[in-house]
Tab-separated table of C-alpha atoms in Angstrom:
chain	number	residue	atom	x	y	z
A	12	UNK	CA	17.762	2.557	-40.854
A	13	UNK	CA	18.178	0.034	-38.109
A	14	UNK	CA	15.473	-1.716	-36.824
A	15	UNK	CA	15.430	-2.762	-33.315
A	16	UNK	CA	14.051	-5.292	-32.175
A	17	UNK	CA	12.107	-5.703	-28.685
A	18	UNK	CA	11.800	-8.464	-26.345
A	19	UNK	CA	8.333	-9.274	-25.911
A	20	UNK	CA	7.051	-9.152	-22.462
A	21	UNK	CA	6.599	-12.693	-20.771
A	22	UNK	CA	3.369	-13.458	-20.416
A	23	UNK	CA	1.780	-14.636	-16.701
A	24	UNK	CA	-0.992	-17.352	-17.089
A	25	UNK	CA	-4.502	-15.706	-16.361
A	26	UNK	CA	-5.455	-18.083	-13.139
A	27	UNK	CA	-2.263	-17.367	-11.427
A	28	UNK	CA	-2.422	-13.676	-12.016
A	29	UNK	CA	-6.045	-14.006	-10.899
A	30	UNK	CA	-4.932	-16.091	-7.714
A	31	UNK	CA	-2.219	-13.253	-7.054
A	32	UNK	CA	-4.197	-10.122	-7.395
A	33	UNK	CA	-7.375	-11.947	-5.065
A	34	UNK	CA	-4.660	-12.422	-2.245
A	35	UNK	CA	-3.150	-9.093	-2.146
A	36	UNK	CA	-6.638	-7.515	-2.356
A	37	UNK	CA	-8.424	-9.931	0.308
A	38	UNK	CA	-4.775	-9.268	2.693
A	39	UNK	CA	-5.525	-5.683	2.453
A	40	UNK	CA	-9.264	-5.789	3.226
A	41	UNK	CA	-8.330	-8.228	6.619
A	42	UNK	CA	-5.657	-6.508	7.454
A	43	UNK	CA	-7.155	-2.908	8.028
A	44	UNK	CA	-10.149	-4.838	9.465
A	45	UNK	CA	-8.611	-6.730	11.936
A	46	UNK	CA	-6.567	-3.479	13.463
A	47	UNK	CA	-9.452	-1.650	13.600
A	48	UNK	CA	-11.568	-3.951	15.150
A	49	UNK	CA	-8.831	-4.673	17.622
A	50	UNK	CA	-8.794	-1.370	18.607
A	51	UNK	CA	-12.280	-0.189	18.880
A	52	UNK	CA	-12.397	-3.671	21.333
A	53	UNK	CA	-9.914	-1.932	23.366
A	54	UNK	CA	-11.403	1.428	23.380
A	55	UNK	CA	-14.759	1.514	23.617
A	56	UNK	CA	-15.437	-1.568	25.288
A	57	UNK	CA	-14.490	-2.793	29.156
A	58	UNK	CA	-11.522	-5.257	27.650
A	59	UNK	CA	-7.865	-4.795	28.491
A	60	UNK	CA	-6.649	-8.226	27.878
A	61	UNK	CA	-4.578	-8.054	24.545
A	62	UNK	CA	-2.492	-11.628	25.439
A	63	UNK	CA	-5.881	-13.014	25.724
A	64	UNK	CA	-7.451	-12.268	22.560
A	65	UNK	CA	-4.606	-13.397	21.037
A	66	UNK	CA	-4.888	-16.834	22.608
A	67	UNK	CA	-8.367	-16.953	20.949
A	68	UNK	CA	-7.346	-15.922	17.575
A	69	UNK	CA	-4.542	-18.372	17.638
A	70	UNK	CA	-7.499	-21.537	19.305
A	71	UNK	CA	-9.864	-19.963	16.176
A	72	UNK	CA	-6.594	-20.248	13.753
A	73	UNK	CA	-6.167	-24.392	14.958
A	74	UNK	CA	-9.910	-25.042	14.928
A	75	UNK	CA	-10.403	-23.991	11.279
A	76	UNK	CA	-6.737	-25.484	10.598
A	77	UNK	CA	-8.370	-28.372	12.223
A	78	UNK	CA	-11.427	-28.583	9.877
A	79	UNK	CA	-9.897	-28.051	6.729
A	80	UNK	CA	-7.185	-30.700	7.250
A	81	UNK	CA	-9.621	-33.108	8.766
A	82	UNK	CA	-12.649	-32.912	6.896
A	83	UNK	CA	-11.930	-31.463	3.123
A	84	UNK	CA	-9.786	-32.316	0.232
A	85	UNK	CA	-7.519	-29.324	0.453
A	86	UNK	CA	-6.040	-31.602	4.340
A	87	UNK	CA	-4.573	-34.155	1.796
A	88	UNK	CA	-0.885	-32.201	1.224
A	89	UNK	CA	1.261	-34.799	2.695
A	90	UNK	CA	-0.864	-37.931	1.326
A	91	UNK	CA	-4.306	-39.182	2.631
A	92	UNK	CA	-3.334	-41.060	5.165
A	93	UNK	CA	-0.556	-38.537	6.706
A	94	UNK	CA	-2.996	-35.265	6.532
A	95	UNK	CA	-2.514	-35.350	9.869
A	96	UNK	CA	1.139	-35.306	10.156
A	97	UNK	CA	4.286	-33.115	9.135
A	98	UNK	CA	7.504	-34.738	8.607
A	99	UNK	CA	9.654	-35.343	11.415
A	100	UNK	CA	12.460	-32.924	9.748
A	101	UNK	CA	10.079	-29.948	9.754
A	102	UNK	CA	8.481	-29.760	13.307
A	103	UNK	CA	11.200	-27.450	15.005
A	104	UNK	CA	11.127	-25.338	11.586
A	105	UNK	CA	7.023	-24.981	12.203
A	106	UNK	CA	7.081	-25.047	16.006
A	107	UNK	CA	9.808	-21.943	15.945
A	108	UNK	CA	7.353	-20.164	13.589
A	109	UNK	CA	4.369	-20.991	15.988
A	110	UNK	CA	6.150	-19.097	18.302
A	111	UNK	CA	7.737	-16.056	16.370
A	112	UNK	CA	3.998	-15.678	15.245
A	113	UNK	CA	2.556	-15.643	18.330
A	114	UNK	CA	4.859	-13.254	19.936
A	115	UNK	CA	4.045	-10.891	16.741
A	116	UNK	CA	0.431	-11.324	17.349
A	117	UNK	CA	0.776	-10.424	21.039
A	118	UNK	CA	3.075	-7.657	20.905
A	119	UNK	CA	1.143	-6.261	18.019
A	120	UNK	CA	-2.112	-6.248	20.233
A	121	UNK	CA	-0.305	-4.633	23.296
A	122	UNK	CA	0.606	-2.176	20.882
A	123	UNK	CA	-2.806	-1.449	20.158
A	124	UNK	CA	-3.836	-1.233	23.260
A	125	UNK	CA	-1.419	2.382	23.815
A	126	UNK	CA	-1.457	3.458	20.601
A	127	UNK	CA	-3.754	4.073	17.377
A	128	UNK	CA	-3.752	2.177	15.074
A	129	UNK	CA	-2.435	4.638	12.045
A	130	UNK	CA	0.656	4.902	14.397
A	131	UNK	CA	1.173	1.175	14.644
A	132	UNK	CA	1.216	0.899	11.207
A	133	UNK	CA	3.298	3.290	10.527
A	134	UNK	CA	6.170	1.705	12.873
A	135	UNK	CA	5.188	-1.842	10.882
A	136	UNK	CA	6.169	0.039	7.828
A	137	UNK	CA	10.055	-0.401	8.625
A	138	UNK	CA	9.319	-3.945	8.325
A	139	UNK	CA	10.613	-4.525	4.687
A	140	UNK	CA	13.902	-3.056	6.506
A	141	UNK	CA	14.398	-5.658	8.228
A	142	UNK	CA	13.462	-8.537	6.075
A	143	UNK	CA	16.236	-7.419	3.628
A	144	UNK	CA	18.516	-7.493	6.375
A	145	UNK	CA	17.282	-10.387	8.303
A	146	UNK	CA	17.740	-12.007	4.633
A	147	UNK	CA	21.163	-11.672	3.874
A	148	UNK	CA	22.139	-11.849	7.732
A	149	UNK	CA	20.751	-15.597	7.743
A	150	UNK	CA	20.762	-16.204	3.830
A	151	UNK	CA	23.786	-14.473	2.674
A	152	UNK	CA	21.042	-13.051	-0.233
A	153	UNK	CA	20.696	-10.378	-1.048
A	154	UNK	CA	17.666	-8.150	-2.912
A	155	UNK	CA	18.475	-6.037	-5.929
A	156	UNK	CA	20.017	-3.170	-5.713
A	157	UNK	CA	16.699	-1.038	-6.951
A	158	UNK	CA	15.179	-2.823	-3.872
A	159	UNK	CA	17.496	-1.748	-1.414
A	160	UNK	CA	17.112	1.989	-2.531
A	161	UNK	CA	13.362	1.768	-2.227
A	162	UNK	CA	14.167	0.857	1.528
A	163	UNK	CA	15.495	4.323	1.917
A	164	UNK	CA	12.218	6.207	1.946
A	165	UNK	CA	10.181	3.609	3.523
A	166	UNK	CA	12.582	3.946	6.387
A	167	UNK	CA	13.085	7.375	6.374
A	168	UNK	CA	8.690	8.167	6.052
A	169	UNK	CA	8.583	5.896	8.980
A	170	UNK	CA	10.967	7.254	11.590
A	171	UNK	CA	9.033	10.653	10.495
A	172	UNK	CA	5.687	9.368	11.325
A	173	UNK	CA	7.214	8.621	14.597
A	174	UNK	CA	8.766	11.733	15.573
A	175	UNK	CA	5.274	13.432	14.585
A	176	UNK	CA	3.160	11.034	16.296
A	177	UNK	CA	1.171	13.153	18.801
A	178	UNK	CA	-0.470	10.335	20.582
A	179	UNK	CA	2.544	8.502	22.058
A	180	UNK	CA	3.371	5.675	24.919
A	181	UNK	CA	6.987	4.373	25.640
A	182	UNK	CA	5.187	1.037	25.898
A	183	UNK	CA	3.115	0.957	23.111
A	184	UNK	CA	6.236	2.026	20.827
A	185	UNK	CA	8.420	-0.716	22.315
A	186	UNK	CA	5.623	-3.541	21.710
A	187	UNK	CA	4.667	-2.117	18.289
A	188	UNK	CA	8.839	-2.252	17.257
A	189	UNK	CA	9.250	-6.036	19.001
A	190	UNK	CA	6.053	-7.106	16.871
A	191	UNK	CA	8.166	-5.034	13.532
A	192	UNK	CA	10.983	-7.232	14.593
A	193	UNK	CA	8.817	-10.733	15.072
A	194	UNK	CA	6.832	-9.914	11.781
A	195	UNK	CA	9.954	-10.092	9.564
A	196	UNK	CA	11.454	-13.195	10.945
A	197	UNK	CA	8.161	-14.516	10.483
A	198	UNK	CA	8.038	-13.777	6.556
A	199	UNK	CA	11.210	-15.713	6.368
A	200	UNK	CA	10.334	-18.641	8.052
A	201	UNK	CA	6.767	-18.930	6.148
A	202	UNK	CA	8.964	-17.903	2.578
A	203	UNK	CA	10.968	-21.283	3.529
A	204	UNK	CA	8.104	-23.761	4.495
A	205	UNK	CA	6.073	-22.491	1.640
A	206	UNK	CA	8.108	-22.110	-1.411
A	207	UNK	CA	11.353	-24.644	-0.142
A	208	UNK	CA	9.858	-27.119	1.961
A	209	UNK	CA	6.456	-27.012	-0.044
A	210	UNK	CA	3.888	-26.815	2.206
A	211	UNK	CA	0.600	-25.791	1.601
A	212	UNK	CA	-0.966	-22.074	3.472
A	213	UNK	CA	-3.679	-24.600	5.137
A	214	UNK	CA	-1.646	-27.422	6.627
A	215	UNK	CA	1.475	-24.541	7.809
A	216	UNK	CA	-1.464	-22.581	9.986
A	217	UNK	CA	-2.957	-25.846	11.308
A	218	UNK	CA	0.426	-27.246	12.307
A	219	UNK	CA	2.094	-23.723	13.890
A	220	UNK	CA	-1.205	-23.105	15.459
A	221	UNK	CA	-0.839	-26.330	17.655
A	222	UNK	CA	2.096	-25.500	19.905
A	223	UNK	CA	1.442	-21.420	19.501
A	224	UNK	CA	-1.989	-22.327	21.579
A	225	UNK	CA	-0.191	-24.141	24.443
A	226	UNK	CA	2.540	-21.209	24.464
A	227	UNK	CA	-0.353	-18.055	24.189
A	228	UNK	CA	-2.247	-20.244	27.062
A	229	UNK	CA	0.800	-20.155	29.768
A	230	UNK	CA	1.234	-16.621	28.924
A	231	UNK	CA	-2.210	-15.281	29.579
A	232	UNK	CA	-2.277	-17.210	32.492
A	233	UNK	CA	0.494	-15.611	34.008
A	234	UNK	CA	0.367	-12.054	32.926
A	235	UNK	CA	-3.776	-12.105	32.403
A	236	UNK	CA	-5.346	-14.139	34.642
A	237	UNK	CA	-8.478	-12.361	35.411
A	238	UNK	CA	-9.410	-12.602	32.098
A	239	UNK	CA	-11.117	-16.038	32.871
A	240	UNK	CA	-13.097	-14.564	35.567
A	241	UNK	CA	-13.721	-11.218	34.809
A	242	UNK	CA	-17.943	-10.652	34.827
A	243	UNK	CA	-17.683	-7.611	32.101
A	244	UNK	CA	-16.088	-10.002	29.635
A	245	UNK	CA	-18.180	-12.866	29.693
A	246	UNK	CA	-21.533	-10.845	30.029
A	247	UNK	CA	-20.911	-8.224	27.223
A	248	UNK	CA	-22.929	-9.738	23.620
A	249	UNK	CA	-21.625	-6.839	22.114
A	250	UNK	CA	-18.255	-7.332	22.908
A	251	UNK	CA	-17.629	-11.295	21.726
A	252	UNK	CA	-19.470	-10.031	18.816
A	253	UNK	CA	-16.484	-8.082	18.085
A	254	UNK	CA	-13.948	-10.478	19.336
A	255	UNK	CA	-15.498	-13.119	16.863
A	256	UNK	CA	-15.274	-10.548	14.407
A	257	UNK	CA	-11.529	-10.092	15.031
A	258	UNK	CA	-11.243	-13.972	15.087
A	259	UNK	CA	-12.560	-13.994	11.881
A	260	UNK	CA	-10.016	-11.381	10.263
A	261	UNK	CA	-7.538	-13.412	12.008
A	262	UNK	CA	-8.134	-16.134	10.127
A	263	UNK	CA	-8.478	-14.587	6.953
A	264	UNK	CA	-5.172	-12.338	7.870
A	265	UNK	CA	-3.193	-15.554	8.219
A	266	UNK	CA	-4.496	-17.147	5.428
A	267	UNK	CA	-3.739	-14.548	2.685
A	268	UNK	CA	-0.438	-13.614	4.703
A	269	UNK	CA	0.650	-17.097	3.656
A	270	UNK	CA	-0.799	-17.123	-0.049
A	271	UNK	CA	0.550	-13.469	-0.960
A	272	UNK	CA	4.350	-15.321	0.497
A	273	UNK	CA	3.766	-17.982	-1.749
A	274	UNK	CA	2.629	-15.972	-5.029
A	275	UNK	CA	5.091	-13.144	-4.427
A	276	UNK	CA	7.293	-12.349	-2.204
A	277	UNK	CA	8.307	-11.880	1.868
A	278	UNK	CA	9.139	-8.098	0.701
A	279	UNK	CA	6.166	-7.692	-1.036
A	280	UNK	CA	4.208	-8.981	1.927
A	281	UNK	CA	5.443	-6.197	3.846
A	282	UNK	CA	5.249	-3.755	0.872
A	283	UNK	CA	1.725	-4.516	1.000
A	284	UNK	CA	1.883	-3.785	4.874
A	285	UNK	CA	2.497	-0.005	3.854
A	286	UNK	CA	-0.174	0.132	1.881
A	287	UNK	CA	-2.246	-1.183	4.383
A	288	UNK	CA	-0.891	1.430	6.890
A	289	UNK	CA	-1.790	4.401	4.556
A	290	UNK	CA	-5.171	3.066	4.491
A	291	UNK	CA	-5.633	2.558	7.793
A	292	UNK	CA	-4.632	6.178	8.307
A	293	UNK	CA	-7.437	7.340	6.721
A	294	UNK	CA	-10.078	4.704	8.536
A	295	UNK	CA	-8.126	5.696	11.859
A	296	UNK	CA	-8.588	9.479	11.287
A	297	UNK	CA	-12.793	8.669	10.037
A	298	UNK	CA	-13.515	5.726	12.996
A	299	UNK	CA	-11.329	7.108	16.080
A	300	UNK	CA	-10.814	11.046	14.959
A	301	UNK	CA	-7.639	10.785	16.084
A	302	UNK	CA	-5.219	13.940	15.305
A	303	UNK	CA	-2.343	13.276	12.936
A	304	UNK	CA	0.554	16.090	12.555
A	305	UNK	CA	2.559	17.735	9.218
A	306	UNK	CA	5.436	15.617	10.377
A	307	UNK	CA	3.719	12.412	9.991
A	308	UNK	CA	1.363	13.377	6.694
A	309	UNK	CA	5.100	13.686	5.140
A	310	UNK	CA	6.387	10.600	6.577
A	311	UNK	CA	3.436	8.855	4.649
A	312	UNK	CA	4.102	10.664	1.432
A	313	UNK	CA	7.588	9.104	2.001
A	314	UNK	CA	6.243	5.764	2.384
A	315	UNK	CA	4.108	6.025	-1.229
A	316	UNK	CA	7.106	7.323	-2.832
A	317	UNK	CA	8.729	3.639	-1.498
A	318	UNK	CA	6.615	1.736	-1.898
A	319	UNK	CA	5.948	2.641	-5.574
A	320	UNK	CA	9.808	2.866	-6.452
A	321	UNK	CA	9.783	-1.310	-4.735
A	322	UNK	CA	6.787	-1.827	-6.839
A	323	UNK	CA	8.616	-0.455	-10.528
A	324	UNK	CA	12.195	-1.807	-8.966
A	325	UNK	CA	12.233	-4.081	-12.290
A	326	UNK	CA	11.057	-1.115	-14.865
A	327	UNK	CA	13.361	1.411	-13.341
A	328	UNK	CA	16.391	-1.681	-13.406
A	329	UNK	CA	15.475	-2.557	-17.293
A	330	UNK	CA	15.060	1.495	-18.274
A	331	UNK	CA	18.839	2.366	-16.835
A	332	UNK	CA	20.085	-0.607	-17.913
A	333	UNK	CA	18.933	-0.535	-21.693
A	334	UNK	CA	16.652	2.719	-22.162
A	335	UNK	CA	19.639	4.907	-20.517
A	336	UNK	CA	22.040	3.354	-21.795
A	337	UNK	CA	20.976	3.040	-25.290
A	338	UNK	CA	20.068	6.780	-25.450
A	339	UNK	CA	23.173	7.711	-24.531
A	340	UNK	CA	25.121	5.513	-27.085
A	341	UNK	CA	22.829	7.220	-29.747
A	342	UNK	CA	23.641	10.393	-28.549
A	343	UNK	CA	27.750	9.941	-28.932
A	344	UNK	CA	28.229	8.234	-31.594
């Protein structure tokens, strides 16, 4: 009788499978927070200024960039006395993903402001889509083939959600897709500076957020100007409430969306994303009571059934590679 022998598993060390379970939990938590709270600001109070509240979650983004780089020991990536500074080689790398971030931010907001939020998560759940492609478009890289099949039903849930969607705007869908679009780039840009150029979650938001606030700035003026002046804003306790709140999340959303990069993967990011969406489906349909159709309920049984095929990509890869193959040597020979 043969004895065969198994591989044993490899095993992860305890503090960084700690540090990678915290930041896909805490992403998850500020994630469904922050589009909810976005959008009950935009329903049920007198605010219809979606550039502007992203100008003050990108000014709350540099101010706590700001005070961790100036005043603690986790500022001190690039040396003591450059804490301050990024190298000269990196600032058009960080300054372009200031600006893809921003726009993601924005768009996502406008989005918001047409559409529930179950249904803008549901058109951010093509997102993994497009990092694959975005990938080996800029990369010439590309995922494994297990991977790639998993984008299938993501896709495919997605596009069904948004054929079913009752609630729908034209402008709402075209923001939400341009923020789909933005959000990918983005996870490549952030999978370079972290994991290539090695720099830390901290310094990265501190650094982007400093030309992303003069760019947000010039845009609300333009296109929201009466935001500055407008007497139901500035009088309303109950509504900065709220938009602190959402600064908060912000923070905490940018902050995790960096870690989970850096302990996983740009694809798993947006994996994640589609998890977040199906939970935000169910807090959309409790907070809002918004009406969801058959069509959509099976585009987000298609999105489970991705995102748990991405998830066991590896098992299902080492099971028809060895399992099914072994199994069927035993059986011919």
């Amino acid at each position: 009788m043969d004895v065969i022998m198994k591989r044993p598993l490899p095993i992860i060390p305890l503090k960084l499978q700690t540090m990678t379970n915290f930041s896909m939990v805490a992403w998850l938590v500020v994630s469904i927070s922050l589009a909810n709270v976005n959008r009950w600001v935009f329903v049920y109070e007198p605010f219809n200024y979606p550039i502007f509240l992203t100008m003050l979650h990108v000014l709350s983004n540099f101010l706590f960039g700001s005070f961790i780089v100036c005043f603690t020991p986790m500022g001190a990536v690039f040396g003591d006395a450059d804490r301050m500074k990024i190298p000269p080689n990196l600032y058009n790398k960080v300054v372009i993903l200031g600006m893809v971030h921003t726009a993601s931010i924005a768009c996502g907001n406008i989005a918001l402001q047409y559409l529930y939020v179950s249904f803008v998560k549901m058109i951010f759940a093509t997102t993994p889509l497009v990092t694959v492609v975005l990938y080996h478009v800029m990369f010439n890289r590309s995922y494994d083939y297990y991977v790639n099949i998993a984008m299938v039903p993501l896709c495919v849930g997605s596009m069904l959600c948004t054929v079913g969607e009752i609630n729908f705007s034209v402008l709402g869908f075209l923001a939400a897709v341009t923020a789909t679009m933005l959000r990918g780039i983005k996870s490549i840009l952030q999978d370079v500076l972290l994991k290539d150029e090695r720099i830390d979650s901290v310094s990265l938001l501190y650094h982007m957020s400093k030309p992303s606030i003069v760019i947000i700035a010039m845009a609300t003026l333009i296109f929201e100007r009466p935001a500055f002046t407008d007497p139901n804003v500035w009088k309303n306790i109950s509504l900065w409430f709220l938009v602190g709140l959402s600064c908060l999340c912000a923070i905490g959303y940018n902050i995790m969306n960096f870690l989970v990069t850096f302990y996983t993967s740009p694809v798993t990011l947006q994996v994640l994303g589609n998890i977040s969406m199906m939970l935000t489906v169910l807090f959309s349909l409790l907070i809002f009571q918004n009406e969801i159709s058959l069509v959509s309920v099976t585009g987000i049984m298609c999105v489970m059934v991705g995102t748990v095929m991405y998830q066991k990509s590896n098992d299902i890869r080492n099971f028809v590679t060895h399992g099914l193959s072994r199994s069927l040597n035993d059986k011919y020979k």
